[in-house]
Coordinates of C-alpha atoms in Angstrom, one line a residue:
M1 CA -0.4 -8.9 -20.9
G2 CA -3.6 -9.7 -22.6
E3 CA -3.6 -11.1 -26.1
N4 CA 0.3 -10.9 -25.8
A5 CA 0.2 -13.7 -23.2
K6 CA -1.0 -16.2 -25.7
G7 CA 1.6 -19.0 -26.1
L8 CA 3.4 -18.4 -22.7
S9 CA 4.0 -21.6 -21.1
P10 CA 3.0 -22.6 -17.6
T11 CA 6.7 -22.5 -16.7
N12 CA 7.1 -18.9 -18.2
I13 CA 4.0 -17.7 -16.2
V14 CA 5.5 -19.3 -12.8
R15 CA 8.8 -17.6 -13.6
L16 CA 7.2 -14.3 -14.4
K17 CA 5.1 -14.5 -11.2
D18 CA 8.2 -15.4 -9.1
S19 CA 10.2 -12.5 -10.5
W20 CA 7.4 -10.2 -9.7
T21 CA 6.9 -11.5 -6.2
T22 CA 10.5 -10.8 -5.7
E23 CA 10.5 -7.4 -6.9
Y24 CA 7.6 -6.6 -4.9
Q25 CA 9.2 -8.1 -1.6
N26 CA 12.3 -5.8 -2.4
W27 CA 10.1 -2.8 -3.0
L28 CA 8.4 -3.4 0.4
K29 CA 11.8 -2.9 2.0
S30 CA 12.8 0.3 0.1
D31 CA 14.4 2.9 2.2
L32 CA 12.2 5.8 3.2
S33 CA 14.5 7.7 5.6
A34 CA 15.1 10.5 3.4
K35 CA 11.3 11.0 2.5
K36 CA 9.2 13.8 3.8
Y37 CA 5.4 13.5 2.6
A38 CA 3.4 16.6 2.8
Y39 CA 0.5 14.5 2.4
I40 CA -0.8 10.8 1.6
W41 CA -4.0 9.4 -0.1
A42 CA -5.2 6.2 1.5
D43 CA -7.7 3.9 -0.1
G44 CA -8.9 0.1 0.0
I45 CA -9.6 -1.3 -3.2
Y46 CA -12.0 -4.4 -3.2
F47 CA -11.9 -7.0 -6.0
N48 CA -14.8 -9.3 -7.0
I49 CA -12.8 -12.5 -7.6
H50 CA -15.2 -15.6 -7.5
L51 CA -12.6 -18.0 -6.6
E52 CA -12.9 -17.0 -2.8
E53 CA -15.8 -16.3 -0.5
D54 CA -14.3 -13.1 0.6
R55 CA -13.5 -10.1 -1.5
P56 CA -9.9 -9.5 -1.1
C57 CA -9.0 -5.8 -0.3
V58 CA -5.7 -4.0 -1.6
L59 CA -4.8 -1.1 0.7
V60 CA -3.0 1.6 -1.3
L61 CA -1.1 4.7 0.0
V62 CA 0.1 7.4 -2.4
G63 CA 2.4 10.0 -1.0
A64 CA 3.1 13.6 -2.2
L65 CA 6.5 14.9 -1.4
E66 CA 7.3 18.3 -0.3
N67 CA 8.2 19.1 -4.0
G68 CA 4.9 18.1 -5.2
N69 CA 6.2 14.7 -6.7
K70 CA 3.8 11.8 -6.2
E71 CA 4.8 8.1 -5.5
T72 CA 3.1 5.0 -4.5
I73 CA 4.4 4.0 -1.1
M74 CA 2.5 1.1 -0.2
I75 CA 0.3 -1.7 -1.9
Y76 CA -0.8 -4.3 0.6
V77 CA -3.2 -7.1 0.1
G78 CA -5.4 -7.6 3.1
Q79 CA -8.9 -9.0 3.8
R80 CA -10.4 -5.6 4.6
E81 CA -9.8 -2.1 5.8
S82 CA -9.4 -3.1 9.3
N83 CA -7.4 -1.0 12.0
L84 CA -5.1 -4.0 12.2
S85 CA -4.5 -4.1 8.4
W86 CA -3.9 -0.3 8.1
K87 CA -1.8 -0.5 11.3
E88 CA 0.5 -3.1 9.6
V89 CA 0.8 -0.9 6.5
L90 CA 1.8 2.3 8.5
Q91 CA 4.2 0.3 10.7
N92 CA 5.8 -1.0 7.5
L93 CA 6.5 2.8 6.6
K94 CA 8.3 3.2 9.8
H95 CA 10.2 0.1 9.5
R96 CA 11.3 1.3 6.2
G97 CA 12.8 4.3 8.0
L98 CA 9.9 7.0 7.7
K99 CA 10.8 9.3 10.5
E100 CA 7.9 11.6 10.6
G101 CA 4.4 11.2 9.5
P102 CA 2.8 13.2 6.5
K103 CA 1.4 16.6 7.5
L104 CA -2.1 15.7 6.2
A105 CA -3.9 12.3 5.4
I106 CA -6.7 11.9 2.9
G107 CA -9.0 9.1 2.9
D108 CA -12.6 8.0 2.7
G109 CA -14.7 6.9 5.7
A110 CA -12.9 3.7 6.4
L111 CA -12.6 4.2 10.2
G112 CA -9.8 1.2 10.2
F113 CA -7.5 3.7 8.6
W114 CA -8.1 6.8 10.8
A115 CA -7.9 4.8 13.9
A116 CA -4.5 3.2 12.8
L117 CA -3.3 6.7 11.7
E118 CA -4.2 8.0 15.1
E119 CA -2.0 5.4 16.9
E120 CA 1.1 5.5 14.4
F121 CA 1.2 9.1 13.3
P122 CA -0.9 11.1 15.8
A123 CA 0.4 14.6 14.6
T124 CA -0.8 13.9 11.1
K125 CA -3.9 16.0 10.2
Q126 CA -6.9 14.2 8.8
Q127 CA -9.3 15.2 5.8

């Protein structure tokens, strides 16, 4: 919003935040039962926000469908890239109806993701 946010009242800001929160909560429930991902990219993005002692981490999954189209399938705010946080992310995909894991998962060296992937989608190959 940047420069365009000038003049927005606190009431409007709260209303926008509530609207975005509702949209996000609904998106977290979106149906994945018809989806088949050839591969997913996983990454944790840390933010330097000086309001908190710990750096918040946003866990992101981008999936590539078998037809090549890519889509963001999860954005999850956590404290770190732990096994537990990634496990919650992958379990959410199952709760949303994902029947089988992707054929391949791509990520960095964050061990929490790989451990959670092994537990939730053991047939998925790792790169």
